[in-house]
Amino acid sequence: MSRLSRSVVSRYAIGSLATGGFATLPGLVLVYYLTDSLGVTALAAGAIVTLAKVWDVLIDPVIGGLSDRALARSGSRRGPMLLGAIGLPIAFVLTFAVPSGFAPAAAAAWVLVAFVAAATFFSFFQVPYIALPAELTDGYSERTRLLTWRVVVLTLAILLFGAGGPELRGLFPEDPLLGYLVMAVGAAIVLAAGLFIAATVAPRGAPATIPSGAVAPRQGLLAHYRAGAAVLRESQPFRALLATFMLQGLATGLMLAGAQFVAAWILRDEGAVTVLFAALIAPALLVAPLWRRIADRLGKERAFRLASLLFLLAAAVLAGMIWLPGWWIVGPVALAGAAYAGMQSLPMAMLPDVIGFDAARTRATDATAGPRRPGAAPPSRADAPEGSQQGDSRAGVFGGVWTAGETAGMALGATVLTAVLALTGYVESTAGAVVQQPAAAITGIAVSFSLLPAALMLLSLLALGRYRLREADLRERGVRREDPGPQDPREQDPREQRPREQDPREQDPREQSPREQSPREQDPREQRPRPGDSP
């Protein structure tokens, strides 16, 4: 296993400017933009966000399959990533470019179409981007290093978009619609930079040689969904990790969508959202490298559990704003920010382990089971760079299902918020109008920012308890992949050793036998010479 260069790590991490920015800014201001500037009702605003994300969930497995096909055909996932890099900034600007004077229904339709387009282009980038760590390195700790720096940039993106976006909007208090448009243009420039830079890190290899008749040149939509269902059915660690991440995405998405409402109606300062985001991100930047050290010492899954518990505690404490609103909430938000860094970096570092474990298991099955059944698709075997696993995994399929789950969790956060707002009597308004909210609506905002996320975090910890993939399991699969012969536990990872022929006299005495050994018992290189063999 070779160490990733700083160039690869930095270019991959810069992609989080785009993924973090697109996840943060619409999640923060889109519902508020619809309800308080365009006059769209809370339920309709929630429906718009939900419909766009449902579409995203539906196409993510398809894009995952297309990404794997692009890898097999061209040796790289760069093509889909560049398509997303071109289209996303344009669609993002259009989402916040509703012309002045549009009726609420027409404005809602405009935002729906533009946001669906933005979500589609985002998936073309995000799905292959998620699959890359499993192909860039197969090292357990090296993946943690790669994803740690990605989360550092992710937290910067959240601060830049979450705090800077509303500040740009606030430069035009007399014309909120113009403020939103300027905000979108500025964000689109940063999005484009992150998208194009990260696309360059996708490895280039030789196109795979696909056996005739093994994989159809063009797969229908159902084939992609079947592939997604297969990885869920066959990988128990993936199911547990995805369920955990989805529930936590729902919790953080709910808080993200509610932050602007907390600033406006609990702190009584629309610009306070910038302070909340600064309180969230500053601790995350400081402790992100610390989570890597904790993971190296305790293991990724235990460190992930610790981060989740801290976030649950912070969300529960925030419930005090129901009875005592005030700026004290910045403290628990800062604690949540410290936990959030681990909640992002650790599961994202665990996902490549799941993908690599699946690939190793597939290779072991192929080696022992013989030819596949007719019509079954073998893993592609592209000539990947050293350390890459692109030919041996379903990384694109995993990435598509993962992105669909992440998207669903974040989208449902906004949906739950709008449902709470509607049930508690929240009053929508157009730009410039002054309204008063009922006490029940303000209580609903506080609950959505505290008790509901805390309950979701508790459920996520139950799901995480079912994740049982450990570093020892990965090393065991690594041994079988590299050398099927016996291995002394004191030896290093076989991938880090120089291959050599082993003299029978060097074997562990426990592995030697005075009798003639069957070829099935040992690697052929480790068998004792039989009578009659040439010296």
Coordinates of N, CA and C in Angstrom, one line a residue, residues 68-77 203-211 380-385 390-391:
D68 N -20.2 3.1 -13.1 CA -19.4 1.9 -13.3 C -19.2 1.5 -14.7
R69 N -20.2 1.8 -15.6 CA -20.1 1.5 -17.0 C -19.0 2.4 -17.6
A70 N -19.0 3.7 -17.2 CA -18.0 4.6 -17.7 C -16.6 4.2 -17.3
L71 N -16.5 3.7 -16.1 CA -15.2 3.2 -15.6 C -14.8 2.0 -16.5
A72 N -15.7 1.1 -16.8 CA -15.3 -0.1 -17.6 C -15.0 0.3 -19.0
R73 N -15.7 1.3 -19.5 CA -15.6 1.6 -20.9 C -14.4 2.5 -21.2
S74 N -14.1 3.5 -20.3 CA -13.0 4.4 -20.5 C -11.9 4.3 -19.5
G75 N -12.1 3.6 -18.4 CA -11.0 3.5 -17.4 C -11.1 4.6 -16.4
S76 N -12.1 5.4 -16.4 CA -12.2 6.6 -15.5 C -13.6 6.9 -15.2
R77 N -13.9 7.5 -14.1 CA -15.2 8.1 -13.7 C -15.3 9.6 -14.0
P203 N -8.9 8.5 -11.2 CA -7.8 7.8 -11.8 C -8.2 7.5 -13.3
R204 N -7.2 7.6 -14.1 CA -7.3 7.1 -15.5 C -6.6 5.8 -15.7
G205 N -7.4 4.8 -16.2 CA -6.8 3.5 -16.5 C -7.2 3.0 -17.9
A206 N -6.8 1.8 -18.2 CA -7.2 1.3 -19.5 C -8.6 0.8 -19.4
P207 N -9.4 0.9 -20.4 CA -10.8 0.3 -20.4 C -10.7 -1.1 -20.1
A208 N -11.8 -1.6 -19.4 CA -11.8 -3.0 -19.0 C -12.2 -3.9 -20.1
T209 N -11.7 -5.1 -20.1 CA -12.1 -6.1 -21.1 C -13.2 -6.9 -20.5
I210 N -14.4 -6.7 -21.0 CA -15.6 -7.4 -20.5 C -15.9 -8.6 -21.3
P211 N -16.0 -9.8 -20.7 CA -16.3 -11.0 -21.5 C -17.5 -10.9 -22.3
S380 N -15.8 -5.8 -13.3 CA -14.9 -5.3 -14.3 C -13.5 -5.5 -13.9
R381 N -12.6 -5.6 -14.9 CA -11.2 -5.8 -14.6 C -10.3 -4.8 -15.3
A382 N -10.7 -3.5 -15.1 CA -9.9 -2.5 -15.8 C -8.5 -2.5 -15.2
D383 N -7.5 -2.2 -16.0 CA -6.1 -2.1 -15.5 C -6.0 -0.8 -14.7
A384 N -6.2 -0.9 -13.5 CA -6.2 0.2 -12.6 C -4.7 0.5 -12.1
P385 N -4.5 1.8 -11.7 CA -3.2 2.1 -11.1 C -3.0 1.3 -9.8
Q390 N -10.5 -0.5 -8.8 CA -11.6 -0.2 -9.6 C -12.2 -1.4 -10.4
G391 N -11.4 -2.3 -10.7 CA -11.8 -3.5 -11.4 C -12.5 -4.5 -10.6

